[in-house]
Structures are given as C-alpha cells and as structure tokens.
Amino acid sequence: MNRKTRTITVNGVQYVWWYKIRWGACIFLSTINDKTSMITVEFPCEDKIKYDEHDVVFPEYIIMKKDNKEYCVNTIGPKMASLMLSYLSDAFKSRKNIIYNGYDLLSKMGYIISEVKNRWYW
C-alpha cells in the first residue's frame, strides 16, 4: 500500500494519520505542524496462523465494551485514529517516534476488549 496520508481534526487540532499492515495493524499519527513528532499505535496479530510475506493476517475489527455499551471499531479506520488522538494528544515529542500497543491503550482508556476479528490481507 502506498502511504496515503489523511487529515483529521480532534478537539480543534489538526493531525495527519496513515496506516500500514505488517504482522498486525499500525496507525501512524503526527501533528500537522511538526511532522518530526510521530506516534505509532500497533495492534499486533495474536493468532498463530502461518503466513508468508504475501499473505498476512491482521486484526481488522475490535469489539469492546465501556459503560455498558458495545463498540465495534475498525483498527485502521478514522474512528480508531480519533480515539487514539483524544487520549494521546499531549504525548507528541518533537523529533521522536513513540510506539504504543493499541490493546494496552484501549484498556487504559477503560475499554474491555471482548473480541478481535482478524482478516487476511494480500
């Protein structure tokens, strides 16, 4: 996949984000004013499915609960990027790439992950 960046506004601040699928799903987040500061949120694939360099399994959707409501969010969609930015907006450091585990972040945000739905990507 070519790096296709997208812009998103969260709490009145503009960010740039894009994603990549590699042994899981990764979202890359950057401020629009300082592109040297980047946050990477990784959703590693938990399944031990055999794959080669052309066929990859990645977590496509996460079904999670919070406050007695159930949510189904695409790991590489704008909703997940917005969710991560609302939590990590103060974590950007100039000239640094900070890497987070997405499942851990969701747990810290109060979500209980019920299920992860995988998909083949080739």
CSV table of N, CA and C in Angstrom, one decimal:
chain,number,residue,atom,x,y,z
A,1,MET,N,0.8,-1.2,0.0
A,1,MET,CA,0.0,0.0,0.0
A,1,MET,C,0.9,1.2,0.0
A,2,ASN,N,0.6,2.2,-0.8
A,2,ASN,CA,1.3,3.4,-0.8
A,2,ASN,C,0.9,4.2,0.5
A,3,ARG,N,1.8,5.1,0.9
A,3,ARG,CA,1.5,5.8,2.1
A,3,ARG,C,0.5,7.0,1.7
A,4,LYS,N,-0.7,6.8,2.0
A,4,LYS,CA,-1.8,7.8,1.7
A,4,LYS,C,-2.1,8.4,3.1
A,5,THR,N,-1.7,9.7,3.2
A,5,THR,CA,-2.0,10.4,4.5
A,5,THR,C,-3.4,11.0,4.4
A,6,ARG,N,-3.9,11.1,5.6
A,6,ARG,CA,-5.2,11.7,5.8
A,6,ARG,C,-5.1,12.7,6.9
A,7,THR,N,-6.0,13.7,6.8
A,7,THR,CA,-6.0,14.7,7.9
A,7,THR,C,-7.3,14.4,8.8
A,8,ILE,N,-7.1,14.7,10.0
A,8,ILE,CA,-8.2,14.5,11.0
A,8,ILE,C,-8.1,15.6,12.0
A,9,THR,N,-9.3,16.1,12.5
A,9,THR,CA,-9.3,17.2,13.5
A,9,THR,C,-9.9,16.6,14.7
A,10,VAL,N,-9.2,16.7,15.8
A,10,VAL,CA,-9.7,16.2,17.1
A,10,VAL,C,-9.5,17.3,18.1
A,11,ASN,N,-10.6,17.7,18.8
A,11,ASN,CA,-10.6,18.8,19.8
A,11,ASN,C,-10.0,20.1,19.2
A,12,GLY,N,-10.3,20.4,18.0
A,12,GLY,CA,-9.9,21.6,17.3
A,12,GLY,C,-8.5,21.6,16.8
A,13,VAL,N,-7.7,20.5,16.9
A,13,VAL,CA,-6.3,20.4,16.5
A,13,VAL,C,-6.3,19.5,15.3
A,14,GLN,N,-5.6,19.9,14.2
A,14,GLN,CA,-5.4,19.0,13.1
A,14,GLN,C,-4.2,18.1,13.2
A,15,TYR,N,-4.4,16.9,12.7
A,15,TYR,CA,-3.4,15.9,12.7
A,15,TYR,C,-3.3,15.2,11.4
A,16,VAL,N,-2.2,14.5,11.1
A,16,VAL,CA,-2.1,13.7,9.9
A,16,VAL,C,-2.0,12.3,10.4
A,17,TRP,N,-2.6,11.4,9.7
A,17,TRP,CA,-2.5,10.0,10.1
A,17,TRP,C,-2.5,9.1,8.8
A,18,TRP,N,-1.9,7.9,8.9
A,18,TRP,CA,-1.9,6.9,7.9
A,18,TRP,C,-1.8,5.5,8.6
A,19,TYR,N,-1.9,4.5,7.8
A,19,TYR,CA,-1.8,3.2,8.4
A,19,TYR,C,-1.0,2.2,7.5
A,20,LYS,N,-0.5,1.1,8.1
A,20,LYS,CA,0.2,0.1,7.4
A,20,LYS,C,-0.1,-1.2,8.0
A,21,ILE,N,-0.2,-2.2,7.2
A,21,ILE,CA,-0.4,-3.6,7.7
A,21,ILE,C,0.9,-4.4,7.6
A,22,ARG,N,1.4,-4.8,8.7
A,22,ARG,CA,2.6,-5.6,8.7
A,22,ARG,C,2.6,-6.4,10.0
A,23,TRP,N,2.3,-7.7,10.0
A,23,TRP,CA,2.2,-8.6,11.1
A,23,TRP,C,1.3,-8.0,12.2
A,24,GLY,N,0.2,-7.4,11.7
A,24,GLY,CA,-0.7,-6.7,12.5
A,24,GLY,C,-1.1,-5.4,11.8
A,25,ALA,N,-1.8,-4.5,12.6
A,25,ALA,CA,-2.2,-3.2,12.0
A,25,ALA,C,-1.5,-2.1,12.8
A,26,CYS,N,-1.0,-1.1,12.1
A,26,CYS,CA,-0.3,0.0,12.7
A,26,CYS,C,-0.9,1.3,12.2
A,27,ILE,N,-1.2,2.2,13.2
A,27,ILE,CA,-1.7,3.6,12.8
A,27,ILE,C,-0.5,4.5,13.2
A,28,PHE,N,-0.2,5.4,12.3
A,28,PHE,CA,0.8,6.4,12.5
A,28,PHE,C,0.1,7.8,12.6
A,29,LEU,N,0.4,8.5,13.6
A,29,LEU,CA,-0.2,9.8,13.9
A,29,LEU,C,0.9,10.9,14.0
A,30,SER,N,0.6,12.0,13.5
A,30,SER,CA,1.6,13.1,13.5
A,30,SER,C,0.8,14.4,13.6
A,31,THR,N,1.4,15.4,14.3
A,31,THR,CA,0.8,16.7,14.2
A,31,THR,C,1.0,17.4,12.9
A,32,ILE,N,0.1,18.2,12.5
A,32,ILE,CA,0.2,18.8,11.1
A,32,ILE,C,1.3,19.8,11.1
A,33,ASN,N,1.6,20.5,12.2
A,33,ASN,CA,2.6,21.5,12.2
A,33,ASN,C,4.1,21.0,12.4
A,34,ASP,N,4.2,19.8,13.1
A,34,ASP,CA,5.5,19.2,13.3
A,34,ASP,C,5.5,17.8,12.9
A,35,LYS,N,5.9,17.5,11.7
A,35,LYS,CA,5.8,16.1,11.2
A,35,LYS,C,7.0,15.3,11.7
A,36,THR,N,7.9,15.9,12.4
A,36,THR,CA,9.0,15.1,13.0
A,36,THR,C,8.6,14.3,14.3
A,37,SER,N,7.5,14.8,14.9
A,37,SER,CA,6.9,14.1,16.0
A,37,SER,C,5.9,13.1,15.5
A,38,MET,N,6.0,11.8,15.9
A,38,MET,CA,5.1,10.8,15.4
A,38,MET,C,4.8,9.8,16.5
A,39,ILE,N,3.6,9.3,16.5
A,39,ILE,CA,3.2,8.3,17.4
A,39,ILE,C,2.7,7.1,16.6
A,40,THR,N,3.2,5.9,16.9
A,40,THR,CA,2.8,4.7,16.2
A,40,THR,C,2.0,3.9,17.2
A,41,VAL,N,0.8,3.5,16.8
A,41,VAL,CA,-0.1,2.6,17.6
A,41,VAL,C,-0.2,1.3,16.9
A,42,GLU,N,0.4,0.2,17.6
A,42,GLU,CA,0.4,-1.1,17.0
A,42,GLU,C,-0.7,-2.0,17.5
A,43,PHE,N,-1.3,-2.7,16.7
A,43,PHE,CA,-2.3,-3.8,17.0
A,43,PHE,C,-1.7,-5.1,16.5
A,44,PRO,N,-0.9,-5.8,17.3
A,44,PRO,CA,-0.3,-7.0,16.8
A,44,PRO,C,-1.3,-8.1,16.6
A,45,CYS,N,-1.1,-9.0,15.7
A,45,CYS,CA,-2.0,-10.1,15.5
A,45,CYS,C,-1.7,-11.2,16.5
A,46,GLU,N,-2.7,-11.6,17.3
A,46,GLU,CA,-2.5,-12.5,18.3
A,46,GLU,C,-2.5,-14.0,17.8
A,47,ASP,N,-3.2,-14.2,16.7
A,47,ASP,CA,-3.3,-15.6,16.2
A,47,ASP,C,-2.0,-16.1,15.7
A,48,LYS,N,-1.8,-17.4,15.9
A,48,LYS,CA,-0.5,-18.0,15.5
A,48,LYS,C,-0.8,-18.7,14.1
A,49,ILE,N,-1.4,-18.0,13.2
A,49,ILE,CA,-1.7,-18.5,11.9
A,49,ILE,C,-0.4,-18.4,11.0
A,50,LYS,N,-0.1,-19.4,10.3
A,50,LYS,CA,1.1,-19.3,9.4
A,50,LYS,C,0.8,-18.5,8.2
A,51,TYR,N,1.7,-17.7,7.8
A,51,TYR,CA,1.6,-16.8,6.7
A,51,TYR,C,3.0,-16.6,6.0
A,52,ASP,N,3.0,-16.2,4.8
A,52,ASP,CA,4.3,-15.8,4.2
A,52,ASP,C,4.3,-14.3,3.9
A,53,GLU,N,5.3,-13.8,3.2
A,53,GLU,CA,5.4,-12.4,3.1
A,53,GLU,C,4.3,-11.8,2.2
A,54,HIS,N,3.5,-12.6,1.5
A,54,HIS,CA,2.4,-12.0,0.7
A,54,HIS,C,1.0,-12.1,1.4
A,55,ASP,N,0.9,-13.1,2.2
A,55,ASP,CA,-0.4,-13.3,2.9
A,55,ASP,C,-0.2,-13.0,4.4
A,56,VAL,N,-0.9,-12.0,4.9
A,56,VAL,CA,-0.8,-11.6,6.3
A,56,VAL,C,-2.1,-11.5,6.9
A,57,VAL,N,-2.2,-11.9,8.2
A,57,VAL,CA,-3.4,-11.8,8.9
A,57,VAL,C,-3.3,-10.6,9.8
A,58,PHE,N,-4.3,-9.8,9.9
A,58,PHE,CA,-4.2,-8.6,10.7
A,58,PHE,C,-5.6,-8.4,11.4
A,59,PRO,N,-5.6,-7.8,12.6
A,59,PRO,CA,-6.8,-7.5,13.4
A,59,PRO,C,-7.6,-6.4,12.7
A,60,GLU,N,-8.7,-6.7,12.1
A,60,GLU,CA,-9.5,-5.7,11.3
A,60,GLU,C,-10.4,-5.0,12.2
A,61,TYR,N,-11.2,-5.7,13.1
A,61,TYR,CA,-12.1,-5.0,14.0
A,61,TYR,C,-11.9,-5.4,15.4
A,62,ILE,N,-12.1,-4.5,16.3
A,62,ILE,CA,-12.1,-4.8,17.8
A,62,ILE,C,-13.5,-4.5,18.3
A,63,ILE,N,-14.0,-5.6,19.0
A,63,ILE,CA,-15.3,-5.4,19.7
A,63,ILE,C,-15.0,-5.2,21.1
A,64,MET,N,-15.4,-4.1,21.7
A,64,MET,CA,-15.1,-3.7,23.0
A,64,MET,C,-16.3,-3.1,23.7
A,65,LYS,N,-16.2,-3.0,25.1
A,65,LYS,CA,-17.3,-2.5,25.9
A,65,LYS,C,-16.7,-1.4,26.8
A,66,LYS,N,-17.6,-0.5,27.1
A,66,LYS,CA,-17.3,0.6,28.1
A,66,LYS,C,-18.7,1.2,28.5
A,67,ASP,N,-18.9,1.4,29.8
A,67,ASP,CA,-20.1,1.9,30.3
A,67,ASP,C,-21.4,1.2,29.8
A,68,ASN,N,-21.3,-0.1,29.8
A,68,ASN,CA,-22.5,-0.9,29.3
A,68,ASN,C,-22.8,-0.7,27.9
A,69,LYS,N,-21.9,-0.2,27.1
A,69,LYS,CA,-22.2,0.0,25.6
A,69,LYS,C,-21.1,-0.8,24.9
A,70,GLU,N,-21.5,-1.4,23.8
A,70,GLU,CA,-20.6,-2.2,23.0
A,70,GLU,C,-20.2,-1.5,21.7
A,71,TYR,N,-19.0,-1.5,21.4
A,71,TYR,CA,-18.5,-0.8,20.2
A,71,TYR,C,-17.7,-1.8,19.3
A,72,CYS,N,-17.8,-1.6,18.0
A,72,CYS,CA,-17.1,-2.3,17.0
A,72,CYS,C,-16.3,-1.3,16.2
A,73,VAL,N,-15.0,-1.3,16.3
A,73,VAL,CA,-14.2,-0.3,15.7
A,73,VAL,C,-13.1,-0.9,14.8
A,74,ASN,N,-13.0,-0.4,13.6
A,74,ASN,CA,-12.0,-0.8,12.6
A,74,ASN,C,-10.6,-0.3,13.1
A,75,THR,N,-9.7,-1.2,13.2
A,75,THR,CA,-8.4,-0.8,13.7
A,75,THR,C,-7.6,0.2,12.9
A,76,ILE,N,-7.9,0.2,11.6
A,76,ILE,CA,-7.2,1.1,10.7
A,76,ILE,C,-8.1,2.2,10.1
A,77,GLY,N,-9.2,2.5,10.8
A,77,GLY,CA,-10.2,3.4,10.4
A,77,GLY,C,-10.0,4.8,11.1
A,78,PRO,N,-10.7,5.8,10.6
A,78,PRO,CA,-10.7,7.1,11.2
A,78,PRO,C,-11.2,7.2,12.7
A,79,LYS,N,-12.2,6.3,13.0
A,79,LYS,CA,-12.7,6.3,14.4
A,79,LYS,C,-11.6,5.9,15.4
A,80,MET,N,-10.8,4.9,15.0
A,80,MET,CA,-9.7,4.4,15.9
A,80,MET,C,-8.6,5.5,16.0
A,81,ALA,N,-8.3,6.2,14.9
A,81,ALA,CA,-7.3,7.3,14.9
A,81,ALA,C,-7.8,8.4,15.8
A,82,SER,N,-9.1,8.7,15.7
A,82,SER,CA,-9.7,9.8,16.6
A,82,SER,C,-9.6,9.4,18.0
A,83,LEU,N,-10.0,8.1,18.3
A,83,LEU,CA,-10.0,7.6,19.7
A,83,LEU,C,-8.6,7.7,20.3
A,84,MET,N,-7.6,7.3,19.5
A,84,MET,CA,-6.2,7.3,20.0
A,84,MET,C,-5.7,8.8,20.2
A,85,LEU,N,-6.0,9.6,19.2
A,85,LEU,CA,-5.6,11.0,19.4
A,85,LEU,C,-6.3,11.7,20.5
A,86,SER,N,-7.5,11.4,20.9
A,86,SER,CA,-8.2,12.0,22.0
A,86,SER,C,-7.5,11.6,23.3
A,87,TYR,N,-6.8,10.5,23.3
A,87,TYR,CA,-6.1,10.0,24.5
A,87,TYR,C,-4.6,10.5,24.5
A,88,LEU,N,-4.0,10.5,23.3
A,88,LEU,CA,-2.6,10.8,23.3
A,88,LEU,C,-2.2,12.2,22.8
A,89,SER,N,-3.1,13.1,22.8
A,89,SER,CA,-2.8,14.4,22.2
A,89,SER,C,-1.7,15.1,22.8
A,90,ASP,N,-1.4,14.9,24.1
A,90,ASP,CA,-0.2,15.5,24.8
A,90,ASP,C,1.0,14.7,24.7
A,91,ALA,N,1.0,13.6,24.1
A,91,ALA,CA,2.2,12.7,24.1
A,91,ALA,C,3.2,12.9,23.0
A,92,PHE,N,2.9,13.8,22.1
A,92,PHE,CA,3.8,14.1,20.9
A,92,PHE,C,5.1,14.8,21.4
A,93,LYS,N,6.2,14.3,21.0
A,93,LYS,CA,7.6,14.9,21.3
A,93,LYS,C,8.3,15.2,20.0
A,94,SER,N,8.8,16.4,19.8
A,94,SER,CA,9.5,16.7,18.6
A,94,SER,C,10.7,15.8,18.3
A,95,ARG,N,10.8,15.4,17.1
A,95,ARG,CA,11.8,14.5,16.6
A,95,ARG,C,11.9,13.1,17.2
A,96,LYS,N,10.7,12.7,17.7
A,96,LYS,CA,10.6,11.3,18.3
A,96,LYS,C,9.5,10.6,17.7
A,97,ASN,N,9.7,9.2,17.6
A,97,ASN,CA,8.6,8.3,17.3
A,97,ASN,C,8.3,7.5,18.5
A,98,ILE,N,7.2,7.6,19.1
A,98,ILE,CA,6.8,6.9,20.3
A,98,ILE,C,5.9,5.8,19.9
A,99,ILE,N,6.2,4.6,20.3
A,99,ILE,CA,5.4,3.4,19.9
A,99,ILE,C,4.6,2.9,21.1
A,100,TYR,N,3.3,2.7,20.8
A,100,TYR,CA,2.3,2.2,21.8
A,100,TYR,C,1.7,0.9,21.3
A,101,ASN,N,1.3,0.0,22.3
A,101,ASN,CA,0.5,-1.1,22.0
A,101,ASN,C,-1.0,-0.6,22.1
A,102,GLY,N,-1.7,-0.8,21.0
A,102,GLY,CA,-3.1,-0.3,20.9
A,102,GLY,C,-4.1,-1.0,21.9
A,103,TYR,N,-3.8,-2.3,22.1
A,103,TYR,CA,-4.7,-3.0,23.1
A,103,TYR,C,-4.5,-2.5,24.5
A,104,ASP,N,-3.2,-2.2,24.9
A,104,ASP,CA,-2.9,-1.6,26.2
A,104,ASP,C,-3.6,-0.2,26.3
A,105,LEU,N,-3.5,0.6,25.3
A,105,LEU,CA,-4.1,1.9,25.3
A,105,LEU,C,-5.6,1.8,25.5
A,106,LEU,N,-6.2,0.9,24.8
A,106,LEU,CA,-7.7,0.8,25.0
A,106,LEU,C,-8.1,0.4,26.4
A,107,SER,N,-7.3,-0.5,27.0
A,107,SER,CA,-7.5,-0.9,28.4
A,107,SER,C,-7.3,0.2,29.3
A,108,LYS,N,-6.3,1.1,29.1
A,108,LYS,CA,-6.1,2.2,29.9
A,108,LYS,C,-7.2,3.3,29.8
A,109,MET,N,-7.8,3.3,28.6
A,109,MET,CA,-8.9,4.2,28.4
A,109,MET,C,-10.3,3.7,29.0
A,110,GLY,N,-10.2,2.5,29.6
A,110,GLY,CA,-11.4,1.9,30.2
A,110,GLY,C,-12.2,1.0,29.4
A,111,TYR,N,-11.7,0.6,28.2
A,111,TYR,CA,-12.5,-0.3,27.4
A,111,TYR,C,-12.1,-1.8,27.7
A,112,ILE,N,-13.0,-2.6,27.7
A,112,ILE,CA,-12.8,-4.1,27.8
A,112,ILE,C,-13.0,-4.7,26.5
A,113,ILE,N,-11.9,-5.3,26.0
A,113,ILE,CA,-11.9,-5.9,24.7
A,113,ILE,C,-12.6,-7.3,24.7
A,114,SER,N,-13.7,-7.4,24.0
A,114,SER,CA,-14.4,-8.7,24.0
A,114,SER,C,-13.9,-9.7,23.0
A,115,GLU,N,-13.6,-9.1,21.8
A,115,GLU,CA,-13.2,-10.0,20.7
A,115,GLU,C,-12.4,-9.2,19.6
A,116,VAL,N,-11.5,-9.8,19.0
A,116,VAL,CA,-10.7,-9.2,17.9
A,116,VAL,C,-11.0,-10.1,16.6
A,117,LYS,N,-11.5,-9.4,15.6
A,117,LYS,CA,-11.8,-10.1,14.4
A,117,LYS,C,-10.7,-9.9,13.4
A,118,ASN,N,-10.1,-11.0,12.9
A,118,ASN,CA,-9.0,-10.9,12.0
A,118,ASN,C,-9.4,-11.0,10.6
A,119,ARG,N,-8.5,-10.6,9.7
A,119,ARG,CA,-8.8,-10.6,8.2
A,119,ARG,C,-7.5,-10.9,7.5
A,120,TRP,N,-7.6,-11.6,6.4
A,120,TRP,CA,-6.4,-11.8,5.5
A,120,TRP,C,-6.2,-10.6,4.7
A,121,TYR,N,-4.9,-10.2,4.5
A,121,TYR,CA,-4.5,-9.1,3.7
A,121,TYR,C,-3.4,-9.6,2.8
A,122,TRP,N,-3.7,-9.5,1.5
A,122,TRP,CA,-2.7,-9.9,0.5
A,122,TRP,C,-2.6,-9.0,-0.7
